[in-house]
Amino acid sequence: MQVFLPGTEVEGTELACGGRLKYKFNAFLSAVLILSGCAVGTYLYGAEFVVWTFLWDSYLQVITANLIICTVIAIFVYLRSFSVPAPGQLNPELRQLAPGGHTGNVLYDFFIGRELNPRIKLPIPFVSETARTIDIKVWCEMRPGLLGWIILNLSNIAHQYRTYGYITDSIVLTTALQAFYVLDALYMEPALLTTMDVIMDGFGFMLSFGDMVWVPFLYNFQTRYLSVYPSELGLSGILVVFAVTAAGYSIFRGANNQKNRFRTDPKDPRVKHLKYIETKTGSKLLISGWWGCARHINYLGDWIMSWSYCLPTGVAGYAIIESINPASGEMQKQAVQTPESRGWGMIFTYFYMIYFGVLLLHRERRDEEKCKRKYGADWDRYTSLVRSRIIPGIY
């Protein structure tokens, strides 16, 4: 789909080695086609559609397969990174090492990633070079993990229906909000090129594992819980969750769109009024608009949205009770919330919100360190104007 479906060709930001890489983006179209195929399968076979039953019944095997694949990819890009041309050598493919990825410590470099933008060219005739060139980092970040997250959620919905014969508003709402988050990211795929992940970070085991294992299999905890222990929100609960999502999304998408538009076209009418300072490196740092509120204001929006994924699980926790079915006389298992079990499940269903907050704090510190090295005294001047890191006036 990456190669043969139509897509938009975009140039990345200026590289340290000179020049710009070209990208072909069509992840949104790919996702629509894949999800449409799942919809057709569900229409024909219902909750027994083989994708839904296979993912539930073979959960550990699928995790194991993804772990093997992500490890192989990490080894491949690590070994291949040693063929990156040295500065000053002929470099037509614009390959370069990540600023912090070649320390000489093998374990660290393997984990964090040596090469900035590892790519492969598929030997497919009659296809343009851009279309058959796969940027491994961008491809992994936008396709398997994010879409896998939603497909696992849909498998969890099907399991709830197979088990109970109905579907609750909580699992539908959680899946819908997370699907919106993913599809929005895929639709805005070109905006990825102005993020620190693409500009500064290498691709190693950390990102490979994160994209293919951590994201899809950890982020579906809420719907997996709800598939076993159904919960109804009601209208008031749905409105509260929607309000939280709307607040987070307006900050997250508004800030990211503003940054991307300013970086790609500062004369865009929507951003040309924004104030900025120019650094000695030639970069422009925004000091008004969303980015005048906090240096990483988008992280705040992203974190607030994570609340809405966890809130539908309520005060989570259940116990599995075995009983005899009076109609059939067979032993059956049922999830029941007892006083002793109430609350323990929050460790799992709210883990995403807590982990994501820690992740964003760590990423913010890492970003600050990189920007300080890159901009020097200009960064001190910038931080004196935009004092808040993530939460305006608080942090």
mmCIF file of C-alpha atoms in Angstrom:
data_model
loop_
_atom_site.group_PDB
_atom_site.id
_atom_site.type_symbol
_atom_site.label_atom_id
_atom_site.label_comp_id
_atom_site.label_asym_id
_atom_site.label_seq_id
_atom_site.Cartn_x
_atom_site.Cartn_y
_atom_site.Cartn_z
ATOM 1 C CA MET A 1 0.000 0.000 0.000
ATOM 2 C CA GLN A 2 2.850 2.379 0.772
ATOM 3 C CA VAL A 3 4.285 1.786 -2.694
ATOM 4 C CA PHE A 4 1.272 1.363 -4.948
ATOM 5 C CA LEU A 5 -1.487 3.510 -3.468
ATOM 6 C CA PRO A 6 -1.520 7.169 -4.513
ATOM 7 C CA GLY A 7 -0.031 9.561 -1.996
ATOM 8 C CA THR A 8 1.398 12.999 -1.365
ATOM 9 C CA GLU A 9 5.113 13.557 -1.899
ATOM 10 C CA VAL A 10 6.684 15.916 0.635
ATOM 11 C CA GLU A 11 10.213 17.144 1.352
ATOM 12 C CA GLY A 12 11.566 16.907 4.885
ATOM 13 C CA THR A 13 13.429 19.606 6.785
ATOM 14 C CA GLU A 14 16.995 20.628 5.921
ATOM 15 C CA LEU A 15 19.512 18.002 7.033
ATOM 16 C CA ALA A 16 22.842 18.691 8.692
ATOM 17 C CA CYS A 17 24.571 16.904 5.796
ATOM 18 C CA GLY A 18 22.779 19.198 3.328
ATOM 19 C CA GLY A 19 19.677 18.596 1.239
ATOM 20 C CA ARG A 20 16.209 17.308 2.072
ATOM 21 C CA LEU A 21 14.803 13.792 1.998
ATOM 22 C CA LYS A 22 11.633 13.089 0.036
ATOM 23 C CA TYR A 23 8.707 11.181 1.502
ATOM 24 C CA LYS A 24 5.538 9.644 0.113
ATOM 25 C CA PHE A 25 2.583 9.769 2.503
ATOM 26 C CA ASN A 26 -0.572 7.677 2.208
ATOM 27 C CA ALA A 27 -0.930 6.075 5.659
ATOM 28 C CA PHE A 28 -4.451 7.473 6.075
ATOM 29 C CA LEU A 29 -5.647 5.942 2.809
ATOM 30 C CA SER A 30 -3.998 2.628 3.727
ATOM 31 C CA ALA A 31 -5.747 2.663 7.114
ATOM 32 C CA VAL A 32 -9.127 3.418 5.554
ATOM 33 C CA LEU A 33 -8.776 0.471 3.164
ATOM 34 C CA ILE A 34 -7.624 -1.931 5.896
ATOM 35 C CA LEU A 35 -10.408 -0.896 8.282
ATOM 36 C CA SER A 36 -12.937 -1.106 5.432
ATOM 37 C CA GLY A 37 -11.807 -4.684 4.818
ATOM 38 C CA CYS A 38 -12.343 -5.433 8.522
ATOM 39 C CA ALA A 39 -15.792 -3.828 8.313
ATOM 40 C CA VAL A 40 -16.746 -6.055 5.389
ATOM 41 C CA GLY A 41 -15.495 -9.133 7.250
ATOM 42 C CA THR A 42 -17.515 -8.125 10.315
ATOM 43 C CA TYR A 43 -20.630 -7.561 8.198
ATOM 44 C CA LEU A 44 -20.322 -11.041 6.745
ATOM 45 C CA TYR A 45 -19.241 -12.984 9.851
ATOM 46 C CA GLY A 46 -20.076 -10.727 12.794
ATOM 47 C CA ALA A 47 -18.048 -11.077 15.985
ATOM 48 C CA GLU A 48 -16.736 -14.410 14.698
ATOM 49 C CA PHE A 49 -14.750 -12.693 11.923
ATOM 50 C CA VAL A 50 -11.406 -14.495 11.892
ATOM 51 C CA VAL A 51 -9.312 -11.360 12.530
ATOM 52 C CA TRP A 52 -11.150 -10.651 15.795
ATOM 53 C CA THR A 53 -11.079 -14.236 17.072
ATOM 54 C CA PHE A 54 -7.459 -14.815 16.040
ATOM 55 C CA LEU A 55 -6.167 -11.705 17.815
ATOM 56 C CA TRP A 56 -7.970 -12.593 21.040
ATOM 57 C CA ASP A 57 -7.159 -16.301 21.032
ATOM 58 C CA SER A 58 -3.527 -15.830 19.901
ATOM 59 C CA TYR A 59 -2.702 -12.677 21.888
ATOM 60 C CA LEU A 60 0.615 -13.898 23.346
ATOM 61 C CA GLN A 61 1.724 -15.391 20.033
ATOM 62 C CA VAL A 62 1.073 -12.098 18.217
ATOM 63 C CA ILE A 63 3.016 -10.150 20.853
ATOM 64 C CA THR A 64 5.890 -12.606 20.510
ATOM 65 C CA ALA A 65 5.878 -12.312 16.713
ATOM 66 C CA ASN A 66 5.934 -8.508 16.926
ATOM 67 C CA LEU A 67 8.785 -8.642 19.437
ATOM 68 C CA ILE A 68 10.830 -10.834 17.086
ATOM 69 C CA ILE A 69 10.115 -8.541 14.117
ATOM 70 C CA CYS A 70 11.019 -5.347 15.985
ATOM 71 C CA THR A 71 14.253 -6.916 17.251
ATOM 72 C CA VAL A 72 15.273 -8.034 13.750
ATOM 73 C CA ILE A 73 14.602 -4.541 12.398
ATOM 74 C CA ALA A 74 16.631 -2.955 15.217
ATOM 75 C CA ILE A 75 19.583 -5.260 14.508
ATOM 76 C CA PHE A 76 19.315 -4.535 10.771
ATOM 77 C CA VAL A 77 19.364 -0.744 11.113
ATOM 78 C CA TYR A 78 22.156 -0.881 13.710
ATOM 79 C CA LEU A 79 24.471 -2.957 11.483
ATOM 80 C CA ARG A 80 23.580 -0.960 8.392
ATOM 81 C CA SER A 81 24.354 2.325 10.158
ATOM 82 C CA PHE A 82 28.076 1.564 9.927
ATOM 83 C CA SER A 83 27.881 2.128 6.165
ATOM 84 C CA VAL A 84 26.815 5.769 6.585
ATOM 85 C CA PRO A 85 29.333 7.925 4.676
ATOM 86 C CA ALA A 86 31.688 10.013 6.793
ATOM 87 C CA PRO A 87 31.291 13.825 6.616
ATOM 88 C CA GLY A 88 32.805 15.128 3.404
ATOM 89 C CA GLN A 89 32.391 11.846 1.502
ATOM 90 C CA LEU A 90 30.021 11.382 -1.424
ATOM 91 C CA ASN A 91 26.543 10.996 0.068
ATOM 92 C CA PRO A 92 23.816 10.958 -2.627
ATOM 93 C CA GLU A 93 21.295 9.201 -0.348
ATOM 94 C CA LEU A 94 21.680 11.927 2.352
ATOM 95 C CA ARG A 95 22.394 9.428 5.113
ATOM 96 C CA GLN A 96 23.642 10.651 8.477
ATOM 97 C CA LEU A 97 24.054 9.520 12.050
ATOM 98 C CA ALA A 98 21.751 10.796 14.798
ATOM 99 C CA PRO A 99 23.362 13.512 16.979
ATOM 100 C CA GLY A 100 23.232 11.388 20.144
ATOM 101 C CA GLY A 101 23.239 7.918 18.663
ATOM 102 C CA HIS A 102 26.932 7.145 18.085
ATOM 103 C CA THR A 103 28.520 7.329 21.520
ATOM 104 C CA GLY A 104 30.598 4.183 21.092
ATOM 105 C CA ASN A 105 28.601 2.350 23.765
ATOM 106 C CA VAL A 106 27.186 -0.596 21.800
ATOM 107 C CA LEU A 107 24.165 -1.246 24.019
ATOM 108 C CA TYR A 108 23.193 2.405 24.243
ATOM 109 C CA ASP A 109 23.643 3.050 20.525
ATOM 110 C CA PHE A 110 21.671 -0.092 19.643
ATOM 111 C CA PHE A 111 18.856 1.008 21.947
ATOM 112 C CA ILE A 112 18.689 4.703 21.027
ATOM 113 C CA GLY A 113 19.524 4.322 17.311
ATOM 114 C CA ARG A 114 22.691 5.263 15.388
ATOM 115 C CA GLU A 115 21.259 6.329 12.025
ATOM 116 C CA LEU A 116 18.897 9.279 11.869
ATOM 117 C CA ASN A 117 16.744 8.215 8.908
ATOM 118 C CA PRO A 118 17.454 4.588 7.908
ATOM 119 C CA ARG A 119 15.869 3.818 4.536
ATOM 120 C CA ILE A 120 15.554 0.956 2.093
ATOM 121 C CA LYS A 121 14.732 0.990 -1.609
ATOM 122 C CA LEU A 122 12.509 -1.811 -2.822
ATOM 123 C CA PRO A 123 13.514 -3.338 -6.186
ATOM 124 C CA ILE A 124 10.148 -2.645 -7.848
ATOM 125 C CA PRO A 125 10.220 -1.644 -11.534
ATOM 126 C CA PHE A 126 8.078 1.086 -13.074
ATOM 127 C CA VAL A 127 7.669 2.865 -9.734
ATOM 128 C CA SER A 128 9.203 6.225 -8.854
ATOM 129 C CA GLU A 129 12.199 6.242 -6.524
ATOM 130 C CA THR A 130 10.280 8.171 -3.847
ATOM 131 C CA ALA A 131 7.375 5.691 -3.936
ATOM 132 C CA ARG A 132 9.577 2.608 -3.520
ATOM 133 C CA THR A 133 11.798 4.172 -0.848
ATOM 134 C CA ILE A 134 10.676 3.211 2.657
ATOM 135 C CA ASP A 135 11.818 5.442 5.511
ATOM 136 C CA ILE A 136 11.889 2.792 8.235
ATOM 137 C CA LYS A 137 11.474 5.199 11.153
ATOM 138 C CA VAL A 138 8.527 7.116 9.697
ATOM 139 C CA TRP A 139 6.876 3.938 8.392
ATOM 140 C CA CYS A 140 7.096 2.147 11.757
ATOM 141 C CA GLU A 141 5.920 5.181 13.686
ATOM 142 C CA MET A 142 2.832 5.808 11.563
ATOM 143 C CA ARG A 143 1.609 2.405 10.424
ATOM 144 C CA PRO A 144 1.903 -0.922 12.305
ATOM 145 C CA GLY A 145 1.642 0.267 15.909
ATOM 146 C CA LEU A 146 -1.016 2.943 15.582
ATOM 147 C CA LEU A 147 -3.292 0.946 13.319
ATOM 148 C CA GLY A 148 -2.605 -2.222 15.316
ATOM 149 C CA TRP A 149 -3.783 -0.382 18.450
ATOM 150 C CA ILE A 150 -7.181 0.281 16.866
ATOM 151 C CA ILE A 151 -7.526 -3.211 15.383
ATOM 152 C CA LEU A 152 -6.841 -4.743 18.814
ATOM 153 C CA ASN A 153 -9.530 -2.462 20.277
ATOM 154 C CA LEU A 154 -11.998 -3.707 17.677
ATOM 155 C CA SER A 155 -11.059 -7.292 18.528
ATOM 156 C CA ASN A 156 -11.838 -6.495 22.174
ATOM 157 C CA ILE A 157 -15.264 -5.133 21.222
ATOM 158 C CA ALA A 158 -15.995 -8.329 19.300
ATOM 159 C CA HIS A 159 -14.961 -10.387 22.348
ATOM 160 C CA GLN A 160 -17.341 -8.444 24.582
ATOM 161 C CA TYR A 161 -20.180 -9.150 22.161
ATOM 162 C CA ARG A 162 -19.299 -12.856 21.879
ATOM 163 C CA THR A 163 -19.215 -13.143 25.676
ATOM 164 C CA TYR A 164 -22.208 -11.047 26.738
ATOM 165 C CA GLY A 165 -24.314 -10.601 23.595
ATOM 166 C CA TYR A 166 -24.182 -6.810 23.770
ATOM 167 C CA ILE A 167 -21.737 -3.899 23.463
ATOM 168 C CA THR A 168 -21.409 -1.150 26.090
ATOM 169 C CA ASP A 169 -21.139 2.596 25.481
ATOM 170 C CA SER A 170 -17.842 2.736 27.435
ATOM 171 C CA ILE A 171 -15.920 0.377 25.132
ATOM 172 C CA VAL A 172 -17.389 2.000 22.015
ATOM 173 C CA LEU A 173 -16.527 5.515 23.214
ATOM 174 C CA THR A 174 -12.974 4.573 24.230
ATOM 175 C CA THR A 175 -12.369 2.891 20.878
ATOM 176 C CA ALA A 176 -13.906 5.803 18.969
ATOM 177 C CA LEU A 177 -11.757 8.396 20.756
ATOM 178 C CA GLN A 178 -8.570 6.407 20.267
ATOM 179 C CA ALA A 179 -9.463 5.737 16.625
ATOM 180 C CA PHE A 180 -10.002 9.464 16.101
ATOM 181 C CA TYR A 181 -6.592 10.167 17.661
ATOM 182 C CA VAL A 182 -4.913 7.625 15.372
ATOM 183 C CA LEU A 183 -6.734 8.581 12.165
ATOM 184 C CA ASP A 184 -6.078 12.261 12.869
ATOM 185 C CA ALA A 185 -2.358 11.489 13.208
ATOM 186 C CA LEU A 186 -2.391 9.471 9.973
ATOM 187 C CA TYR A 187 -4.298 12.199 8.128
ATOM 188 C CA MET A 188 -1.791 14.797 9.349
ATOM 189 C CA GLU A 189 1.138 12.498 8.510
ATOM 190 C CA PRO A 190 3.327 15.194 6.871
ATOM 191 C CA ALA A 191 3.370 17.094 10.196
ATOM 192 C CA LEU A 192 5.564 14.295 11.570
ATOM 193 C CA LEU A 193 8.513 15.670 9.603
ATOM 194 C CA THR A 194 8.846 18.691 11.903
ATOM 195 C CA THR A 195 8.883 16.665 15.137
ATOM 196 C CA MET A 196 11.953 15.942 17.255
ATOM 197 C CA ASP A 197 11.501 12.218 16.568
ATOM 198 C CA VAL A 198 12.325 12.722 12.897
ATOM 199 C CA ILE A 199 14.683 15.689 13.138
ATOM 200 C CA MET A 200 16.909 14.584 16.050
ATOM 201 C CA ASP A 201 16.284 10.986 17.180
ATOM 202 C CA GLY A 202 17.905 7.932 15.674
ATOM 203 C CA PHE A 203 15.967 4.745 15.007
ATOM 204 C CA GLY A 204 16.987 1.871 17.245
ATOM 205 C CA PHE A 205 15.438 -0.780 19.456
ATOM 206 C CA MET A 206 13.664 1.815 21.597
ATOM 207 C CA LEU A 207 11.535 3.142 18.740
ATOM 208 C CA SER A 208 11.219 -0.214 16.986
ATOM 209 C CA PHE A 209 9.925 -1.872 20.163
ATOM 210 C CA GLY A 210 7.798 1.134 21.038
ATOM 211 C CA ASP A 211 6.130 1.293 17.634
ATOM 212 C CA MET A 212 5.423 -2.417 17.184
ATOM 213 C CA VAL A 213 4.967 -3.794 20.699
ATOM 214 C CA TRP A 214 4.536 -1.136 23.367
ATOM 215 C CA VAL A 215 1.977 1.071 21.591
ATOM 216 C CA PRO A 216 -0.497 -1.502 20.240
ATOM 217 C CA PHE A 217 -0.378 -3.970 23.131
ATOM 218 C CA LEU A 218 -0.195 -1.544 26.050
ATOM 219 C CA TYR A 219 -2.503 1.160 24.773
ATOM 220 C CA ASN A 220 -5.451 -1.236 24.328
ATOM 221 C CA PHE A 221 -5.572 -2.084 28.052
ATOM 222 C CA GLN A 222 -8.746 -0.049 28.618
ATOM 223 C CA THR A 223 -10.835 -1.805 25.973
ATOM 224 C CA ARG A 224 -9.388 -5.194 26.926
ATOM 225 C CA TYR A 225 -10.541 -4.592 30.507
ATOM 226 C CA LEU A 226 -13.982 -3.413 29.369
ATOM 227 C CA SER A 227 -14.366 -6.443 27.114
ATOM 228 C CA VAL A 228 -14.186 -8.680 30.198
ATOM 229 C CA TYR A 229 -15.984 -6.392 32.677
ATOM 230 C CA PRO A 230 -18.590 -4.309 30.785
ATOM 231 C CA SER A 231 -19.455 -0.873 32.135
ATOM 232 C CA GLU A 232 -22.097 1.660 31.075
ATOM 233 C CA LEU A 233 -21.311 5.391 31.231
ATOM 234 C CA GLY A 234 -24.703 6.932 30.511
ATOM 235 C CA LEU A 235 -25.202 10.352 28.942
ATOM 236 C CA SER A 236 -23.541 12.357 31.732
ATOM 237 C CA GLY A 237 -20.448 10.150 31.678
ATOM 238 C CA ILE A 238 -20.169 10.383 27.902
ATOM 239 C CA LEU A 239 -20.391 14.200 28.028
ATOM 240 C CA VAL A 240 -17.642 14.414 30.668
ATOM 241 C CA VAL A 241 -15.304 12.217 28.611
ATOM 242 C CA PHE A 242 -16.057 14.203 25.443
ATOM 243 C CA ALA A 243 -15.327 17.497 27.239
ATOM 244 C CA VAL A 244 -11.929 16.237 28.394
ATOM 245 C CA THR A 245 -11.093 15.031 24.890
ATOM 246 C CA ALA A 246 -12.172 18.295 23.257
ATOM 247 C CA ALA A 247 -10.002 20.339 25.627
ATOM 248 C CA GLY A 248 -6.946 18.182 25.048
ATOM 249 C CA TYR A 249 -7.388 17.939 21.297
ATOM 250 C CA SER A 250 -7.834 21.694 20.812
ATOM 251 C CA ILE A 251 -4.481 22.288 22.526
ATOM 252 C CA PHE A 252 -2.646 19.369 20.929
ATOM 253 C CA ARG A 253 -3.763 19.791 17.329
ATOM 254 C CA GLY A 254 -3.880 23.583 17.464
ATOM 255 C CA ALA A 255 -0.280 23.797 18.692
ATOM 256 C CA ASN A 256 1.083 21.168 16.307
ATOM 257 C CA ASN A 257 -0.670 22.680 13.281
ATOM 258 C CA GLN A 258 0.633 26.109 14.206
ATOM 259 C CA LYS A 259 4.221 24.868 14.479
ATOM 260 C CA ASN A 260 4.060 22.835 11.284
ATOM 261 C CA ARG A 261 2.584 25.705 9.259
ATOM 262 C CA PHE A 262 5.165 28.143 10.584
ATOM 263 C CA ARG A 263 8.067 25.803 9.798
ATOM 264 C CA THR A 264 6.874 24.952 6.305
ATOM 265 C CA ASP A 265 5.523 28.389 5.260
ATOM 266 C CA PRO A 266 6.045 31.335 7.668
ATOM 267 C CA LYS A 267 4.017 33.539 5.302
ATOM 268 C CA ASP A 268 0.892 31.413 5.728
ATOM 269 C CA PRO A 269 -1.934 33.851 6.701
ATOM 270 C CA ARG A 270 -2.762 31.684 9.694
ATOM 271 C CA VAL A 271 0.696 32.076 11.265
ATOM 272 C CA LYS A 272 2.361 35.128 9.697
ATOM 273 C CA HIS A 273 1.202 37.326 12.601
ATOM 274 C CA LEU A 274 3.081 35.226 15.170
ATOM 275 C CA LYS A 275 6.101 36.693 16.936
ATOM 276 C CA TYR A 276 9.415 34.849 16.993
ATOM 277 C CA ILE A 277 13.120 35.207 17.694
ATOM 278 C CA GLU A 278 15.751 34.202 15.143
ATOM 279 C CA THR A 279 18.730 32.165 16.309
ATOM 280 C CA LYS A 280 22.296 32.189 15.034
ATOM 281 C CA THR A 281 21.640 28.830 13.383
ATOM 282 C CA GLY A 282 18.933 30.447 11.250
ATOM 283 C CA SER A 283 16.054 28.752 13.062
ATOM 284 C CA LYS A 284 13.025 30.736 14.215
ATOM 285 C CA LEU A 285 11.535 30.096 17.652
ATOM 286 C CA LEU A 286 7.913 31.109 18.244
ATOM 287 C CA ILE A 287 7.215 33.296 21.282
ATOM 288 C CA SER A 288 3.504 33.936 20.739
ATOM 289 C CA GLY A 289 0.378 31.931 19.953
ATOM 290 C CA TRP A 290 0.220 28.479 21.472
ATOM 291 C CA TRP A 291 4.006 28.340 21.705
ATOM 292 C CA GLY A 292 4.121 31.570 23.665
ATOM 293 C CA CYS A 293 2.114 29.865 26.435
ATOM 294 C CA ALA A 294 4.626 27.068 27.042
ATOM 295 C CA ARG A 295 7.654 25.625 25.268
ATOM 296 C CA HIS A 296 5.984 22.191 24.927
ATOM 297 C CA ILE A 297 2.315 23.141 25.095
ATOM 298 C CA ASN A 298 1.407 20.284 22.711
ATOM 299 C CA TYR A 299 2.465 17.789 25.388
ATOM 300 C CA LEU A 300 -0.184 19.197 27.724
ATOM 301 C CA GLY A 301 -2.924 18.603 25.155
ATOM 302 C CA ASP A 302 -1.659 15.115 24.417
ATOM 303 C CA TRP A 303 -1.666 14.224 28.117
ATOM 304 C CA ILE A 304 -5.158 15.613 28.737
ATOM 305 C CA MET A 305 -6.464 13.453 25.892
ATOM 306 C CA SER A 306 -4.956 10.399 27.578
ATOM 307 C CA TRP A 307 -7.319 10.987 30.537
ATOM 308 C CA SER A 308 -10.360 10.407 28.354
ATOM 309 C CA TYR A 309 -9.104 6.940 27.371
ATOM 310 C CA CYS A 310 -8.917 5.846 31.020
ATOM 311 C CA LEU A 311 -11.978 7.547 32.538
ATOM 312 C CA PRO A 312 -14.542 5.154 30.931
ATOM 313 C CA THR A 313 -13.099 2.278 33.001
ATOM 314 C CA GLY A 314 -14.165 4.030 36.218
ATOM 315 C CA VAL A 315 -12.963 2.544 39.498
ATOM 316 C CA ALA A 316 -11.671 -0.595 37.809
ATOM 317 C CA GLY A 317 -11.257 -4.074 39.206
ATOM 318 C CA TYR A 318 -13.076 -7.389 39.145
ATOM 319 C CA ALA A 319 -12.857 -10.961 40.382
ATOM 320 C CA ILE A 320 -13.577 -14.058 38.309
ATOM 321 C CA ILE A 321 -16.311 -16.080 40.012
ATOM 322 C CA GLU A 322 -17.037 -19.672 39.019
ATOM 323 C CA SER A 323 -20.604 -20.923 39.236
ATOM 324 C CA ILE A 324 -22.860 -23.606 37.790
ATOM 325 C CA ASN A 325 -25.223 -22.572 35.020
ATOM 326 C CA PRO A 326 -28.664 -23.682 36.223
ATOM 327 C CA ALA A 327 -29.909 -24.160 32.667
ATOM 328 C CA SER A 328 -27.072 -26.331 31.345
ATOM 329 C CA GLY A 329 -25.499 -27.568 34.549
ATOM 330 C CA GLU A 330 -22.056 -26.572 33.202
ATOM 331 C CA MET A 331 -19.410 -24.615 35.081
ATOM 332 C CA GLN A 332 -19.226 -20.966 33.983
ATOM 333 C CA LYS A 333 -16.943 -18.030 34.804
ATOM 334 C CA GLN A 334 -18.178 -14.498 35.354
ATOM 335 C CA ALA A 335 -16.413 -11.197 36.057
ATOM 336 C CA VAL A 336 -17.873 -9.598 39.199
ATOM 337 C CA GLN A 337 -16.735 -6.476 41.024
ATOM 338 C CA THR A 338 -16.422 -7.294 44.709
ATOM 339 C CA PRO A 339 -15.458 -4.871 47.519
ATOM 340 C CA GLU A 340 -12.055 -6.570 47.685
ATOM 341 C CA SER A 341 -11.392 -6.298 43.947
ATOM 342 C CA ARG A 342 -12.747 -2.785 43.427
ATOM 343 C CA GLY A 343 -9.895 -0.428 42.558
ATOM 344 C CA TRP A 344 -7.059 -2.866 41.866
ATOM 345 C CA GLY A 345 -7.685 -2.720 38.117
ATOM 346 C CA MET A 346 -6.879 0.998 38.041
ATOM 347 C CA ILE A 347 -3.203 0.046 38.171
ATOM 348 C CA PHE A 348 -3.688 -1.262 34.640
ATOM 349 C CA THR A 349 -6.485 0.841 33.148
ATOM 350 C CA TYR A 350 -4.965 4.152 34.305
ATOM 351 C CA PHE A 351 -1.379 3.078 33.680
ATOM 352 C CA TYR A 352 -1.442 4.674 30.228
ATOM 353 C CA MET A 353 -2.244 8.101 31.659
ATOM 354 C CA ILE A 354 0.472 7.867 34.323
ATOM 355 C CA TYR A 355 3.081 6.372 32.004
ATOM 356 C CA PHE A 356 2.298 8.908 29.277
ATOM 357 C CA GLY A 357 2.758 11.775 31.717
ATOM 358 C CA VAL A 358 6.167 10.415 32.768
ATOM 359 C CA LEU A 359 7.090 9.835 29.114
ATOM 360 C CA LEU A 360 6.218 13.411 28.161
ATOM 361 C CA LEU A 361 8.153 14.831 31.121
ATOM 362 C CA HIS A 362 11.200 12.766 30.134
ATOM 363 C CA ARG A 363 10.833 13.768 26.487
ATOM 364 C CA GLU A 364 10.501 17.428 27.455
ATOM 365 C CA ARG A 365 13.751 17.240 29.442
ATOM 366 C CA ARG A 366 15.454 15.494 26.520
ATOM 367 C CA ASP A 367 14.162 18.097 24.066
ATOM 368 C CA GLU A 368 15.342 20.937 26.291
ATOM 369 C CA GLU A 369 18.826 19.445 26.498
ATOM 370 C CA LYS A 370 19.055 19.047 22.724
ATOM 371 C CA CYS A 371 17.785 22.573 22.089
ATOM 372 C CA LYS A 372 20.236 23.993 24.614
ATOM 373 C CA ARG A 373 23.115 22.294 22.774
ATOM 374 C CA LYS A 374 21.813 23.413 19.384
ATOM 375 C CA TYR A 375 20.920 27.037 20.109
ATOM 376 C CA GLY A 376 23.239 27.930 23.007
ATOM 377 C CA ALA A 377 22.731 31.482 24.244
ATOM 378 C CA ASP A 378 19.722 31.923 21.959
ATOM 379 C CA TRP A 379 17.943 29.182 23.898
ATOM 380 C CA ASP A 380 18.577 31.054 27.168
ATOM 381 C CA ARG A 381 17.053 34.160 25.568
ATOM 382 C CA TYR A 382 14.080 32.134 24.349
ATOM 383 C CA THR A 383 13.407 30.504 27.737
ATOM 384 C CA SER A 384 13.528 33.933 29.413
ATOM 385 C CA LEU A 385 10.619 34.949 27.160
ATOM 386 C CA VAL A 386 8.655 31.681 27.273
ATOM 387 C CA ARG A 387 9.154 30.582 30.876
ATOM 388 C CA SER A 388 6.715 27.686 31.199
ATOM 389 C CA ARG A 389 7.766 24.236 30.024
ATOM 390 C CA ILE A 390 4.444 22.380 29.620
ATOM 391 C CA ILE A 391 1.696 23.843 31.846
ATOM 392 C CA PRO A 392 1.404 27.652 31.511
ATOM 393 C CA GLY A 393 2.192 29.401 34.779
ATOM 394 C CA ILE A 394 2.641 26.118 36.708
ATOM 395 C CA TYR A 395 5.433 24.054 35.108
#
